[in-house]
Amino acid sequence: MEFRFVLPTKIVMEPGLRERTGEHLRELGLKHVLIVTDAGVKAAGLLNSVYTSLDASGITFEEIADVKANPRSDDINQAAQVYRGKGIDGLLAVGGGSAMDAAKAISILLAHEGRIEDYEGSFTLTNALPPIVAIPTTAGTGSEVTCFAVITDTARHFKMNVLDYRIGPVLALLDSHITATLPAPIAAATGMDALTHAIEAYTCRVANPISDGLALHAIRLISRYLKPAVQEADNLEAREQMLIASLIAGMAFGNADVGSVHCISEAIGGMYDTPHGVGNAIFLPFIFGHNRDADITRHAQVAYALGIDPNLSPVAAAEAAVDYLFQMSKDLGIPRFSGVKGVRVEDFQAIAEKSKKNFSDPNNAKEMTVETYRGIIAAAYDFVG
């Protein structure tokens, strides 16, 4: 067996940790940082204590506070033009996956010429990057510990991937208080995103022993804590455990891969701007059901980690897990595919073709064709359960 496991990120988790952000950045030798966040995080006041901490530590900053969901290449390229040459020596990403992906992409262009589209693919970078510090505000993406960014190519309406160890955050600051006010629909969608990361990391073709252990533990945590985190607003333990689950699911898929759930979700995200977690939640049961006979043992292990009766046979357990995933999405209020804004039947072929072109398609548990993708997309659209 051969595998590689890389984690370039130091992880610190404490209640109220963002109030000491400046101290951690000062330890890294940073003096002038670019904060990358979104309007919702800023409006919620989650940055106020960060600003105070930076000021107390003598760290000056610039700020981008309008990162969109599914960050776009045009915005990344424009931001780079604005901040090149301004003495930025580090980036502070505060938000969900979109803010962290945007920060990673901007860091590339602060150290390289050209546009972000020029660096699509694996290990295309040549220069050292300004370090990234990440403070996740959602429990879903795990982007605070991954070495890739997903950016929507504005011209192609296609989500492109940039993979390089250089873009992994050097520090992840997990404040267990920060998700306490997360709206229930966002907690649901991002939680299902984390579950998809863990399941696909375990069932994909490039899983390894370390990613396996992390993925299964993340599945167990999510199975236990996701619904309480969404449905019980004052359940701080559940919110904290989901933050941990998201982190370790990120460590898992960041060192393995994902699969066809992400291929479809990223396709519809690029076309319709669908929230990534919603897309994953919609298609997870369909792809899990389609894939399970490719490796029934692994799919059964996922089922047992979800809490399916361990006395069931592997075949029966994997089948029960499909029903479990459908029911979980329903319980959490995830919309059906036919209810997603902008979706048109005439787009199914284009969605299928873009799914097949995705970076992660080759590592899905079961080989997929454009026709297979189209059939699953159509089945999800017609599903009324």
Short mmCIF file of C-alpha atoms in Angstrom, two decimals, residues 101-385:
data_model
loop_
_atom_site.label_atom_id
_atom_site.label_comp_id
_atom_site.label_asym_id
_atom_site.label_seq_id
_atom_site.Cartn_x
_atom_site.Cartn_y
_atom_site.Cartn_z
CA ASP A 101 -11.92 29.56 -1.20
CA ALA A 102 -11.81 33.24 -2.16
CA ALA A 103 -8.93 33.90 0.24
CA LYS A 104 -6.98 30.96 -1.18
CA ALA A 105 -7.52 32.15 -4.74
CA ILE A 106 -6.59 35.75 -3.92
CA SER A 107 -3.43 34.58 -2.15
CA ILE A 108 -2.38 32.83 -5.37
CA LEU A 109 -2.75 36.02 -7.38
CA LEU A 110 -0.91 38.12 -4.80
CA ALA A 111 2.13 35.93 -5.49
CA HIS A 112 1.61 35.17 -9.20
CA GLU A 113 0.77 37.14 -12.32
CA GLY A 114 -2.27 36.54 -14.49
CA ARG A 115 -5.78 35.39 -13.67
CA ILE A 116 -7.02 32.65 -11.39
CA GLU A 117 -8.17 30.70 -14.46
CA ASP A 118 -4.49 30.33 -15.40
CA TYR A 119 -3.91 28.12 -12.33
CA GLU A 120 -6.72 25.60 -12.74
CA GLY A 121 -5.68 22.04 -11.98
CA SER A 122 -3.09 20.41 -9.76
CA PHE A 123 0.23 21.90 -8.65
CA THR A 124 0.33 24.75 -11.15
CA LEU A 125 1.87 27.24 -8.69
CA THR A 126 5.53 28.22 -8.63
CA ASN A 127 5.86 30.83 -5.87
CA ALA A 128 5.42 30.88 -2.11
CA LEU A 129 2.11 32.40 -1.00
CA PRO A 130 1.26 34.78 1.83
CA PRO A 131 0.01 32.61 4.72
CA ILE A 132 -3.70 32.09 5.22
CA VAL A 133 -5.42 31.95 8.62
CA ALA A 134 -8.97 30.60 8.59
CA ILE A 135 -11.81 31.12 11.07
CA PRO A 136 -14.77 28.99 9.96
CA THR A 137 -18.23 30.35 10.77
CA THR A 138 -20.12 27.30 9.51
CA ALA A 139 -19.80 23.61 10.27
CA GLY A 140 -19.64 22.11 6.83
CA THR A 141 -16.90 22.79 4.34
CA GLY A 142 -13.72 21.80 6.18
CA SER A 143 -11.93 24.27 3.90
CA GLU A 144 -9.87 25.46 6.84
CA VAL A 145 -7.75 22.30 6.50
CA THR A 146 -7.82 21.57 2.75
CA CYS A 147 -5.29 22.39 0.07
CA PHE A 148 -7.60 23.33 -2.76
CA ALA A 149 -10.01 26.07 -3.78
CA VAL A 150 -13.16 25.80 -5.87
CA ILE A 151 -13.89 28.89 -7.95
CA THR A 152 -16.66 29.47 -10.50
CA ASP A 153 -15.17 30.31 -13.89
CA THR A 154 -17.50 33.16 -14.80
CA ALA A 155 -17.18 32.70 -18.55
CA ARG A 156 -17.76 28.92 -18.55
CA HIS A 157 -20.29 28.79 -15.67
CA PHE A 158 -18.11 25.96 -14.45
CA LYS A 159 -16.62 25.30 -11.02
CA MET A 160 -12.88 24.91 -11.47
CA ASN A 161 -10.50 23.42 -8.90
CA VAL A 162 -7.05 24.63 -7.92
CA LEU A 163 -5.04 22.10 -5.91
CA ASP A 164 -1.68 22.84 -4.28
CA TYR A 165 -0.26 22.32 -0.81
CA ARG A 166 0.75 25.98 -0.78
CA ILE A 167 -2.87 27.14 -0.43
CA GLY A 168 -3.62 25.14 2.69
CA PRO A 169 -4.20 27.53 5.63
CA VAL A 170 -1.28 27.58 8.04
CA LEU A 171 -3.62 28.10 10.99
CA ALA A 172 -7.27 27.25 11.67
CA LEU A 173 -8.90 29.00 14.61
CA LEU A 174 -12.07 27.21 15.68
CA ASP A 175 -14.24 29.28 17.97
CA SER A 176 -16.96 27.01 19.31
CA HIS A 177 -19.12 30.06 20.09
CA ILE A 178 -19.13 31.33 16.52
CA THR A 179 -21.76 28.91 15.16
CA ALA A 180 -24.20 29.50 18.03
CA THR A 181 -26.20 32.01 15.95
CA LEU A 182 -25.97 30.15 12.64
CA PRO A 183 -29.44 30.11 11.02
CA ALA A 184 -31.02 26.65 10.96
CA PRO A 185 -31.21 26.35 7.12
CA ILE A 186 -27.50 27.13 6.81
CA ALA A 187 -26.64 24.75 9.66
CA ALA A 188 -28.63 22.05 7.83
CA ALA A 189 -27.08 22.57 4.41
CA THR A 190 -23.51 22.89 5.68
CA GLY A 191 -23.97 19.89 7.96
CA MET A 192 -25.07 17.78 5.00
CA ASP A 193 -22.04 19.10 3.13
CA ALA A 194 -19.81 17.75 5.91
CA LEU A 195 -21.61 14.41 5.83
CA THR A 196 -21.08 14.19 2.07
CA HIS A 197 -17.38 14.94 2.53
CA ALA A 198 -17.04 12.13 5.05
CA ILE A 199 -19.03 9.55 3.08
CA GLU A 200 -17.32 10.27 -0.22
CA ALA A 201 -13.89 10.35 1.42
CA TYR A 202 -14.53 6.85 2.78
CA THR A 203 -16.08 5.36 -0.37
CA CYS A 204 -13.94 7.01 -3.10
CA ARG A 205 -11.23 5.10 -4.93
CA VAL A 206 -8.30 6.90 -3.29
CA ALA A 207 -9.20 6.51 0.39
CA ASN A 208 -6.35 5.62 2.75
CA PRO A 209 -6.17 4.26 6.30
CA ILE A 210 -5.89 7.68 7.94
CA SER A 211 -8.68 9.26 5.92
CA ASP A 212 -10.82 6.19 6.63
CA GLY A 213 -10.57 6.62 10.39
CA LEU A 214 -11.33 10.32 10.21
CA ALA A 215 -14.23 9.86 7.80
CA LEU A 216 -15.98 7.18 9.87
CA HIS A 217 -15.66 9.22 13.05
CA ALA A 218 -17.05 12.27 11.30
CA ILE A 219 -20.02 10.22 10.07
CA ARG A 220 -20.71 9.03 13.63
CA LEU A 221 -20.58 12.56 15.00
CA ILE A 222 -22.80 13.99 12.27
CA SER A 223 -25.35 11.21 12.64
CA ARG A 224 -25.61 12.02 16.34
CA TYR A 225 -25.37 15.80 16.37
CA LEU A 226 -26.60 17.28 13.07
CA LYS A 227 -30.32 17.21 13.76
CA PRO A 228 -29.97 18.64 17.29
CA ALA A 229 -27.63 21.33 15.96
CA VAL A 230 -30.29 22.38 13.45
CA GLN A 231 -33.47 21.84 15.43
CA GLU A 232 -32.39 22.93 18.93
CA ALA A 233 -31.19 26.53 18.80
CA ASP A 234 -29.67 26.44 22.28
CA ASN A 235 -27.85 23.12 21.90
CA LEU A 236 -24.30 24.45 22.03
CA GLU A 237 -22.79 20.98 22.47
CA ALA A 238 -24.30 19.86 19.18
CA ARG A 239 -23.04 22.97 17.38
CA GLU A 240 -19.56 22.43 18.82
CA GLN A 241 -19.48 18.77 17.84
CA MET A 242 -20.58 19.64 14.31
CA LEU A 243 -17.68 22.10 14.05
CA ILE A 244 -15.33 19.26 15.01
CA ALA A 245 -17.03 16.86 12.60
CA SER A 246 -16.71 19.32 9.74
CA LEU A 247 -13.02 19.79 10.53
CA ILE A 248 -12.14 16.11 10.54
CA ALA A 249 -14.28 15.41 7.47
CA GLY A 250 -12.22 18.12 5.77
CA MET A 251 -9.02 16.40 6.85
CA ALA A 252 -10.40 13.15 5.41
CA PHE A 253 -11.52 14.24 1.97
CA GLY A 254 -8.62 16.68 1.69
CA ASN A 255 -6.31 13.66 1.74
CA ALA A 256 -8.56 11.30 -0.22
CA ASP A 257 -11.14 12.85 -2.56
CA VAL A 258 -14.86 13.21 -3.01
CA GLY A 259 -16.94 11.73 -5.82
CA SER A 260 -19.94 12.14 -8.07
CA VAL A 261 -22.15 13.89 -5.50
CA HIS A 262 -19.72 16.78 -5.62
CA CYS A 263 -19.42 16.52 -9.39
CA ILE A 264 -23.14 17.20 -9.81
CA SER A 265 -23.35 19.72 -6.98
CA GLU A 266 -20.50 21.76 -8.41
CA ALA A 267 -22.07 21.62 -11.87
CA ILE A 268 -25.39 23.04 -10.68
CA GLY A 269 -23.56 25.51 -8.45
CA GLY A 270 -21.72 26.88 -11.45
CA MET A 271 -24.91 27.05 -13.54
CA TYR A 272 -27.55 28.16 -11.03
CA ASP A 273 -25.52 29.44 -8.08
CA THR A 274 -27.09 26.69 -5.96
CA PRO A 275 -25.66 26.59 -2.41
CA HIS A 276 -23.07 23.83 -2.36
CA GLY A 277 -24.42 22.06 0.72
CA VAL A 278 -27.93 21.99 -0.72
CA GLY A 279 -26.67 20.41 -3.93
CA ASN A 280 -24.75 17.78 -2.01
CA ALA A 281 -27.70 16.96 0.22
CA ILE A 282 -30.01 16.52 -2.77
CA PHE A 283 -27.78 14.09 -4.63
CA LEU A 284 -26.09 12.19 -1.79
CA PRO A 285 -28.80 9.51 -1.43
CA PHE A 286 -29.00 8.95 -5.19
CA ILE A 287 -25.24 8.57 -5.69
CA PHE A 288 -24.83 6.47 -2.54
CA GLY A 289 -27.54 4.12 -3.79
CA HIS A 290 -26.04 3.96 -7.26
CA ASN A 291 -22.50 3.34 -5.98
CA ARG A 292 -23.12 0.84 -3.22
CA ASP A 293 -22.70 -2.37 -5.21
CA ALA A 294 -19.23 -1.20 -6.34
CA ASP A 295 -18.00 -1.79 -2.78
CA ILE A 296 -20.77 -3.12 -0.58
CA THR A 297 -18.45 -3.53 2.41
CA ARG A 298 -17.47 0.13 2.53
CA HIS A 299 -21.02 1.31 1.96
CA ALA A 300 -22.17 -0.98 4.75
CA GLN A 301 -19.52 0.48 7.07
CA VAL A 302 -20.94 3.92 6.32
CA ALA A 303 -24.38 2.59 7.19
CA TYR A 304 -23.21 1.20 10.53
CA ALA A 305 -21.48 4.53 11.32
CA LEU A 306 -24.78 6.27 10.62
CA GLY A 307 -26.37 4.10 13.28
CA ILE A 308 -28.01 1.48 11.07
CA ASP A 309 -28.59 -1.84 12.89
CA PRO A 310 -25.18 -3.60 13.00
CA ASN A 311 -26.97 -6.97 12.87
CA LEU A 312 -28.12 -6.31 9.31
CA SER A 313 -26.18 -7.88 6.47
CA PRO A 314 -23.92 -5.52 4.50
CA VAL A 315 -26.38 -5.49 1.57
CA ALA A 316 -29.36 -4.73 3.80
CA ALA A 317 -27.45 -2.13 5.80
CA ALA A 318 -26.31 -0.26 2.70
CA GLU A 319 -29.87 -0.28 1.37
CA ALA A 320 -31.16 1.03 4.71
CA ALA A 321 -28.58 3.82 4.57
CA VAL A 322 -30.09 5.10 1.34
CA ASP A 323 -33.46 5.50 3.06
CA TYR A 324 -31.71 7.09 6.06
CA LEU A 325 -30.07 9.73 3.87
CA PHE A 326 -33.33 10.57 2.10
CA GLN A 327 -35.09 10.91 5.45
CA MET A 328 -32.34 13.05 6.95
CA SER A 329 -32.55 15.56 4.11
CA LYS A 330 -36.32 15.65 4.45
CA ASP A 331 -36.16 16.15 8.22
CA LEU A 332 -33.69 19.01 7.77
CA GLY A 333 -35.85 20.79 5.20
CA ILE A 334 -33.52 20.34 2.23
CA PRO A 335 -35.44 21.14 -1.00
CA ARG A 336 -35.92 18.62 -3.77
CA PHE A 337 -34.03 19.18 -7.01
CA SER A 338 -37.19 20.28 -8.83
CA GLY A 339 -37.50 23.09 -6.27
CA VAL A 340 -34.03 24.52 -6.85
CA LYS A 341 -34.18 27.99 -8.39
CA GLY A 342 -33.43 28.12 -12.10
CA VAL A 343 -33.33 24.38 -12.81
CA ARG A 344 -34.61 23.43 -16.27
CA VAL A 345 -35.10 19.97 -17.74
CA GLU A 346 -33.42 21.09 -20.94
CA ASP A 347 -30.22 21.71 -18.96
CA PHE A 348 -29.86 18.10 -17.81
CA GLN A 349 -27.46 17.17 -20.59
CA ALA A 350 -25.22 20.16 -19.85
CA ILE A 351 -25.24 19.36 -16.12
CA ALA A 352 -24.28 15.76 -16.89
CA GLU A 353 -21.46 16.79 -19.21
CA LYS A 354 -20.04 19.25 -16.67
CA SER A 355 -20.32 16.61 -13.95
CA LYS A 356 -18.30 14.18 -16.03
CA LYS A 357 -15.58 16.81 -16.59
CA ASN A 358 -15.22 17.43 -12.85
CA PHE A 359 -11.84 16.99 -11.20
CA SER A 360 -13.19 14.27 -8.87
CA ASP A 361 -15.17 12.16 -11.35
CA PRO A 362 -12.41 9.54 -11.85
CA ASN A 363 -12.31 8.81 -8.12
CA ASN A 364 -16.00 8.08 -7.65
CA ALA A 365 -16.57 4.60 -6.25
CA LYS A 366 -18.24 3.51 -9.49
CA GLU A 367 -17.34 4.54 -13.01
CA MET A 368 -19.77 7.13 -14.35
CA THR A 369 -20.74 8.13 -17.87
CA VAL A 370 -22.52 11.23 -19.08
CA GLU A 371 -25.60 9.07 -19.58
CA THR A 372 -25.37 7.75 -16.01
CA TYR A 373 -25.16 11.28 -14.65
CA ARG A 374 -28.12 12.38 -16.74
CA GLY A 375 -30.21 9.47 -15.48
CA ILE A 376 -29.45 10.30 -11.84
CA ILE A 377 -30.16 13.99 -12.41
CA ALA A 378 -33.51 13.13 -14.00
CA ALA A 379 -34.37 10.71 -11.16
CA ALA A 380 -33.64 13.40 -8.59
CA TYR A 381 -35.81 15.90 -10.47
CA ASP A 382 -38.75 13.47 -10.59
CA PHE A 383 -38.34 12.34 -6.96
CA VAL A 384 -41.30 13.22 -4.73
CA GLY A 385 -40.52 11.19 -1.59
#
